[in-house]
CSV table of N, CA and C in Angstrom, one decimal:
chain,number,residue,atom,x,y,z
A,22,MET,N,-6.1,26.2,-4.6
A,22,MET,CA,-6.4,25.5,-5.9
A,22,MET,C,-6.0,24.3,-6.3
A,23,SER,N,-4.7,24.1,-6.0
A,23,SER,CA,-3.8,23.1,-6.5
A,23,SER,C,-4.5,21.7,-6.1
A,24,GLY,N,-5.5,21.5,-4.7
A,24,GLY,CA,-6.0,19.9,-4.3
A,24,GLY,C,-6.7,20.0,-5.6
A,25,PRO,N,-7.9,20.4,-5.8
A,25,PRO,CA,-9.1,20.0,-6.8
A,25,PRO,C,-8.3,19.5,-8.3
A,26,VAL,N,-6.9,20.4,-8.9
A,26,VAL,CA,-7.0,20.3,-9.5
A,26,VAL,C,-5.6,19.0,-9.7
A,27,ASP,N,-4.9,19.1,-8.7
A,27,ASP,CA,-4.4,17.4,-8.5
A,27,ASP,C,-5.7,16.7,-8.8
A,28,LEU,N,-6.5,16.5,-7.7
A,28,LEU,CA,-7.2,15.2,-7.8
A,28,LEU,C,-7.6,15.2,-9.4
A,29,ILE,N,-8.1,16.0,-9.6
A,29,ILE,CA,-9.1,15.8,-11.5
A,29,ILE,C,-7.8,15.4,-12.5
A,30,TRP,N,-6.7,15.6,-12.0
A,30,TRP,CA,-5.5,15.2,-13.3
A,30,TRP,C,-5.3,13.9,-12.9
A,31,TRP,N,-5.4,13.6,-11.1
A,31,TRP,CA,-5.0,12.2,-10.8
A,31,TRP,C,-6.2,11.0,-11.6
A,32,ILE,N,-7.3,11.7,-11.5
A,32,ILE,CA,-8.5,10.9,-12.4
A,32,ILE,C,-8.1,10.3,-13.5
A,33,THR,N,-7.9,11.5,-14.3
A,33,THR,CA,-8.0,11.6,-15.7
A,33,THR,C,-6.6,10.9,-16.2
A,34,ALA,N,-5.6,11.2,-15.5
A,34,ALA,CA,-4.5,10.5,-15.9
A,34,ALA,C,-4.3,9.1,-15.6
A,35,VAL,N,-4.2,8.7,-14.1
A,35,VAL,CA,-4.4,7.4,-13.6
A,35,VAL,C,-5.7,6.6,-13.8
A,36,GLU,N,-6.7,7.1,-13.2
A,36,GLU,CA,-7.7,6.3,-12.7
A,36,GLU,C,-8.3,5.7,-14.0
A,37,ILE,N,-8.7,6.7,-14.7
A,37,ILE,CA,-9.4,6.3,-15.7
A,37,ILE,C,-9.2,5.5,-16.9
A,38,PRO,N,-7.5,5.1,-17.1
A,38,PRO,CA,-6.8,4.4,-17.7
A,38,PRO,C,-6.7,2.8,-17.0
A,39,ALA,N,-6.6,3.2,-15.5
A,39,ALA,CA,-6.4,1.8,-15.0
A,39,ALA,C,-7.7,1.1,-14.6
A,40,VAL,N,-8.9,2.0,-14.7
A,40,VAL,CA,-10.4,1.1,-14.7
A,40,VAL,C,-10.5,0.9,-16.6
A,41,ALA,N,-10.2,1.7,-17.5
A,41,ALA,CA,-10.3,1.1,-18.4
A,41,ALA,C,-9.5,0.3,-18.8
A,42,GLY,N,-8.6,-0.3,-18.7
A,42,GLY,CA,-7.5,-1.4,-18.6
A,42,GLY,C,-7.9,-2.6,-18.1
A,43,LEU,N,-8.5,-2.5,-16.8
A,43,LEU,CA,-9.0,-3.4,-16.1
A,43,LEU,C,-10.2,-4.1,-16.5
A,44,PHE,N,-11.4,-2.9,-17.2
A,44,PHE,CA,-12.3,-3.7,-17.9
A,44,PHE,C,-12.3,-4.3,-19.1
A,45,TRP,N,-10.9,-3.7,-20.0
A,45,TRP,CA,-10.4,-4.2,-21.0
A,45,TRP,C,-10.0,-6.0,-20.7
A,46,LEU,N,-9.2,-5.8,-20.1
A,46,LEU,CA,-8.5,-7.4,-19.4
A,46,LEU,C,-9.6,-8.3,-19.3
A,47,THR,N,-11.0,-7.6,-18.4
A,47,THR,CA,-12.3,-8.9,-18.0
A,47,THR,C,-12.9,-9.2,-19.1
A,48,TRP,N,-13.4,-8.1,-20.2
A,48,TRP,CA,-13.6,-8.2,-21.4
A,48,TRP,C,-13.3,-9.6,-22.0
A,49,ARG,N,-11.9,-9.0,-22.6
A,49,ARG,CA,-10.8,-9.9,-23.0
A,49,ARG,C,-11.0,-11.4,-22.6
A,50,MET,N,-10.9,-11.5,-21.2
A,50,MET,CA,-10.8,-12.8,-20.5
A,50,MET,C,-12.2,-13.7,-20.7
A,51,ARG,N,-13.0,-12.7,-20.7
A,51,ARG,CA,-14.6,-13.6,-20.8
A,51,ARG,C,-14.7,-14.2,-22.1
A,52,GLY,N,-14.1,-13.4,-22.9
A,52,GLY,CA,-14.0,-14.2,-24.5
A,52,GLY,C,-13.0,-15.1,-24.4
A,53,GLU,N,-12.1,-15.2,-24.0
A,53,GLU,CA,-11.1,-16.5,-23.9
A,53,GLU,C,-11.5,-17.6,-23.5
A,54,PHE,N,-12.2,-17.2,-22.4
A,54,PHE,CA,-12.8,-18.3,-21.6
A,54,PHE,C,-14.2,-19.1,-22.3
A,55,SER,N,-14.7,-18.2,-22.9
A,55,SER,CA,-16.2,-18.5,-23.8
A,55,SER,C,-15.9,-19.5,-24.9
A,56,ASP,N,-14.4,-19.1,-25.5
A,56,ASP,CA,-13.8,-19.7,-26.5
A,56,ASP,C,-13.6,-21.2,-26.1
A,57,ARG,N,-12.5,-20.8,-24.8
A,57,ARG,CA,-12.2,-22.2,-24.7
A,57,ARG,C,-13.1,-23.1,-24.3
A,58,LEU,N,-14.4,-22.7,-23.5
A,58,LEU,CA,-15.5,-23.5,-23.1
A,58,LEU,C,-16.0,-24.3,-24.5
A,59,GLU,N,-16.3,-23.5,-25.7
A,59,GLU,CA,-16.8,-23.9,-26.6
A,59,GLU,C,-15.9,-25.3,-27.2
A,60,SER,N,-14.7,-24.7,-27.1
A,60,SER,CA,-13.5,-25.9,-27.9
A,60,SER,C,-13.6,-27.0,-26.9
A,61,LEU,N,-14.2,-26.9,-25.6
A,61,LEU,CA,-14.0,-28.0,-25.1
A,61,LEU,C,-15.0,-28.9,-25.0
A,62,ARG,N,-16.6,-28.6,-25.0
A,62,ARG,CA,-17.4,-28.8,-25.7
A,62,ARG,C,-17.8,-29.3,-26.8
A,63,ALA,N,-16.8,-29.0,-28.0
A,63,ALA,CA,-16.9,-29.1,-28.9
A,63,ALA,C,-15.9,-31.0,-28.9
A,64,SER,N,-14.7,-30.7,-28.4
A,64,SER,CA,-14.0,-31.9,-28.4
A,64,SER,C,-14.8,-32.8,-27.4
A,65,HIS,N,-15.3,-32.3,-26.3
A,65,HIS,CA,-15.9,-33.5,-25.9
A,65,HIS,C,-17.0,-33.9,-26.2
A,66,ASP,N,-17.8,-33.2,-27.4
A,66,ASP,CA,-19.1,-34.1,-28.0
A,66,ASP,C,-18.3,-35.1,-28.7
A,67,ALA,N,-17.5,-34.9,-29.5
A,67,ALA,CA,-16.4,-35.6,-30.4
A,67,ALA,C,-16.2,-37.1,-30.0
A,68,GLU,N,-15.6,-36.9,-28.7
A,68,GLU,CA,-15.0,-37.7,-27.9
A,68,GLU,C,-16.3,-39.1,-27.4
A,69,MET,N,-17.4,-38.1,-27.1
A,69,MET,CA,-18.5,-39.0,-26.6
A,69,MET,C,-19.0,-39.6,-27.8
A,70,ILE,N,-19.4,-39.4,-29.1
A,70,ILE,CA,-19.7,-39.7,-30.1
A,70,ILE,C,-18.5,-41.1,-30.3
A,71,GLU,N,-17.2,-40.8,-30.1
A,71,GLU,CA,-16.1,-41.9,-30.7
A,71,GLU,C,-16.6,-43.4,-29.6
A,72,LEU,N,-16.8,-42.7,-28.3
A,72,LEU,CA,-16.5,-43.7,-27.3
A,72,LEU,C,-17.9,-44.4,-27.3
A,73,ARG,N,-19.2,-44.2,-27.9
A,73,ARG,CA,-20.4,-45.0,-27.9
A,73,ARG,C,-20.2,-45.6,-29.5
A,74,ASP,N,-19.8,-45.3,-30.5
A,74,ASP,CA,-19.7,-45.9,-31.5
A,74,ASP,C,-18.6,-47.2,-31.2
A,75,GLY,N,-17.2,-47.2,-30.4
A,75,GLY,CA,-16.7,-48.0,-29.9
A,75,GLY,C,-17.3,-49.1,-29.2
A,76,LEU,N,-18.0,-48.7,-28.3
A,76,LEU,CA,-19.1,-49.4,-27.7
A,76,LEU,C,-19.7,-50.1,-27.9
A,77,ALA,N,-20.5,-49.3,-29.2
A,77,ALA,CA,-21.3,-50.3,-29.8
A,77,ALA,C,-20.6,-51.5,-30.9
A,78,ASP,N,-19.6,-51.1,-30.9
A,78,ASP,CA,-18.4,-52.1,-32.2
A,78,ASP,C,-18.4,-53.0,-31.1
A,79,PHE,N,-17.5,-52.8,-29.9
A,79,PHE,CA,-17.3,-54.0,-29.2
A,79,PHE,C,-18.6,-55.0,-28.9
A,80,LYS,N,-20.1,-54.0,-28.3
A,80,LYS,CA,-21.0,-54.9,-28.2
A,80,LYS,C,-21.1,-56.1,-29.3
A,81,LEU,N,-21.1,-55.5,-30.3
A,81,LEU,CA,-21.5,-56.5,-31.8
A,81,LEU,C,-20.5,-57.2,-32.0
A,82,ASP,N,-19.0,-57.0,-31.7
A,82,ASP,CA,-17.6,-57.8,-31.5
A,82,ASP,C,-18.1,-59.1,-30.9
A,83,VAL,N,-18.6,-59.0,-29.5
A,83,VAL,CA,-18.5,-59.5,-28.2
A,83,VAL,C,-20.6,-60.6,-28.6
A,84,ALA,N,-21.2,-60.0,-29.3
A,84,ALA,CA,-22.3,-61.0,-30.0
A,84,ALA,C,-22.1,-62.1,-30.8
A,85,ARG,N,-20.9,-61.1,-31.6
A,85,ARG,CA,-20.6,-62.4,-32.7
A,85,ARG,C,-19.6,-63.7,-32.7
A,86,ASN,N,-18.7,-63.0,-31.6
A,86,ASN,CA,-17.5,-63.8,-31.5
A,86,ASN,C,-17.6,-64.6,-29.4
A,87,TYR,N,-18.4,-64.3,-29.2
A,87,TYR,CA,-18.4,-65.2,-27.9
A,87,TYR,C,-19.5,-66.0,-28.0
A,88,VAL,N,-20.3,-65.6,-27.9
A,88,VAL,CA,-21.6,-66.4,-28.2
A,88,VAL,C,-21.9,-67.1,-29.4
A,89,SER,N,-22.1,-68.5,-29.3
A,89,SER,CA,-22.7,-69.0,-30.8
A,89,SER,C,-24.4,-69.3,-30.8
A,90,ILE,N,-24.8,-69.2,-31.8
A,90,ILE,CA,-26.2,-70.1,-31.8
A,90,ILE,C,-26.0,-71.3,-31.8
A,91,PRO,N,-25.2,-72.5,-32.3
A,91,PRO,CA,-25.2,-73.8,-31.9
A,91,PRO,C,-25.1,-74.1,-30.4
A,92,TYR,N,-24.0,-73.1,-29.5
A,92,TYR,CA,-23.9,-73.3,-28.3
A,92,TYR,C,-25.1,-72.9,-27.3
A,93,LEU,N,-25.8,-71.6,-27.9
A,93,LEU,CA,-26.9,-71.3,-27.2
A,93,LEU,C,-28.2,-72.5,-27.5
A,94,LYS,N,-28.1,-73.1,-28.2
A,94,LYS,CA,-29.5,-74.1,-28.9
A,94,LYS,C,-29.1,-75.4,-28.0
A,95,ASP,N,-27.6,-75.5,-27.6
A,95,ASP,CA,-27.5,-76.7,-26.9
A,95,ASP,C,-27.8,-76.3,-25.6
A,96,ILE,N,-27.4,-75.0,-25.2
A,96,ILE,CA,-27.6,-74.7,-23.4
A,96,ILE,C,-29.2,-74.6,-23.2
A,97,GLU,N,-29.7,-74.2,-23.9
A,97,GLU,CA,-31.4,-74.4,-24.3
A,97,GLU,C,-32.1,-75.7,-24.1
A,98,LYS,N,-31.8,-76.9,-24.8
A,98,LYS,CA,-31.8,-78.2,-24.9
A,98,LYS,C,-31.9,-78.9,-23.8
A,99,ARG,N,-30.5,-78.4,-22.8
A,99,ARG,CA,-30.4,-78.8,-21.3
A,99,ARG,C,-30.8,-78.5,-20.7
A,100,LEU,N,-31.4,-77.4,-20.5
A,100,LEU,CA,-32.4,-76.7,-19.6
A,100,LEU,C,-33.7,-77.2,-20.0
A,101,THR,N,-34.2,-77.3,-20.9
A,101,THR,CA,-35.3,-78.1,-21.3
A,101,THR,C,-35.5,-78.9,-20.5
A,102,ALA,N,-34.7,-80.1,-21.0
A,102,ALA,CA,-34.1,-81.5,-20.8
A,102,ALA,C,-34.5,-81.5,-19.2
A,103,HIS,N,-33.6,-80.7,-18.2
A,103,HIS,CA,-33.7,-80.7,-16.8
A,103,HIS,C,-34.8,-80.1,-16.1
A,104,LEU,N,-35.6,-79.3,-16.7
A,104,LEU,CA,-37.1,-78.7,-16.3
A,104,LEU,C,-38.4,-80.0,-16.8
A,105,LEU,N,-37.7,-80.4,-18.0
A,105,LEU,CA,-38.7,-81.6,-18.2
A,105,LEU,C,-38.9,-82.6,-16.9
A,106,ARG,N,-37.6,-83.0,-16.3
A,106,ARG,CA,-37.3,-83.9,-15.6
A,106,ARG,C,-37.8,-83.3,-14.3
A,107,ILE,N,-37.5,-82.5,-13.7
A,107,ILE,CA,-38.3,-82.0,-12.6
A,107,ILE,C,-39.3,-81.9,-12.5
A,108,GLU,N,-40.0,-81.8,-13.6
A,108,GLU,CA,-42.1,-81.6,-14.2
A,108,GLU,C,-42.2,-83.2,-13.8
A,109,ALA,N,-41.5,-84.0,-14.4
A,109,ALA,CA,-41.8,-85.7,-14.3
A,109,ALA,C,-42.0,-85.7,-13.1
A,110,LYS,N,-40.7,-85.5,-12.0
A,110,LYS,CA,-40.6,-85.8,-10.6
A,110,LYS,C,-42.0,-85.4,-10.1
A,111,LEU,N,-41.8,-84.1,-10.3
A,111,LEU,CA,-42.9,-83.5,-9.3
A,111,LEU,C,-44.3,-84.2,-9.8
A,112,ASP,N,-44.6,-84.5,-11.0
A,112,ASP,CA,-45.8,-84.9,-11.2
A,112,ASP,C,-45.9,-86.6,-10.8
A,113,HIS,N,-45.2,-87.2,-10.8
A,113,HIS,CA,-45.4,-88.4,-9.8
A,113,HIS,C,-45.1,-88.7,-8.6
A,114,ASN,N,-44.6,-87.9,-7.8
A,114,ASN,CA,-44.6,-87.5,-6.5
A,114,ASN,C,-46.1,-86.7,-5.6
A,115,VAL,N,-46.8,-86.2,-6.7
A,115,VAL,CA,-48.1,-85.7,-6.2
A,115,VAL,C,-49.0,-86.8,-6.2
A,116,PRO,N,-49.7,-87.1,-4.8
A,116,PRO,CA,-50.9,-87.7,-4.8
A,116,PRO,C,-52.1,-87.3,-5.3
A,117,ALA,N,-52.8,-88.2,-5.6
A,117,ALA,CA,-54.4,-87.9,-6.4
A,117,ALA,C,-54.8,-87.4,-5.4
A,118,ALA,N,-56.2,-86.4,-5.6
A,118,ALA,CA,-56.4,-86.0,-4.3
A,118,ALA,C,-58.3,-86.4,-4.7
């Protein structure tokens, strides 16, 4: 009779607390992982917003400082003049049909 009693004692004294402890550890680790994941997601979203704002500011800075309106107008005039000269040369070389 000591066989089944020892088995029941072993299950109640050792196995049930061990399984309960493992279940509790798993539950706690799952909760901590979920909390960490949420904090990482929030920090990632904040960093993405900051990067987008920085990129928008950089684009605006480039648009203001690196390309000026008079320079663009000068380039446009030069390109137009070249295109008109090319057109005149093409019109001049085309024989009448």
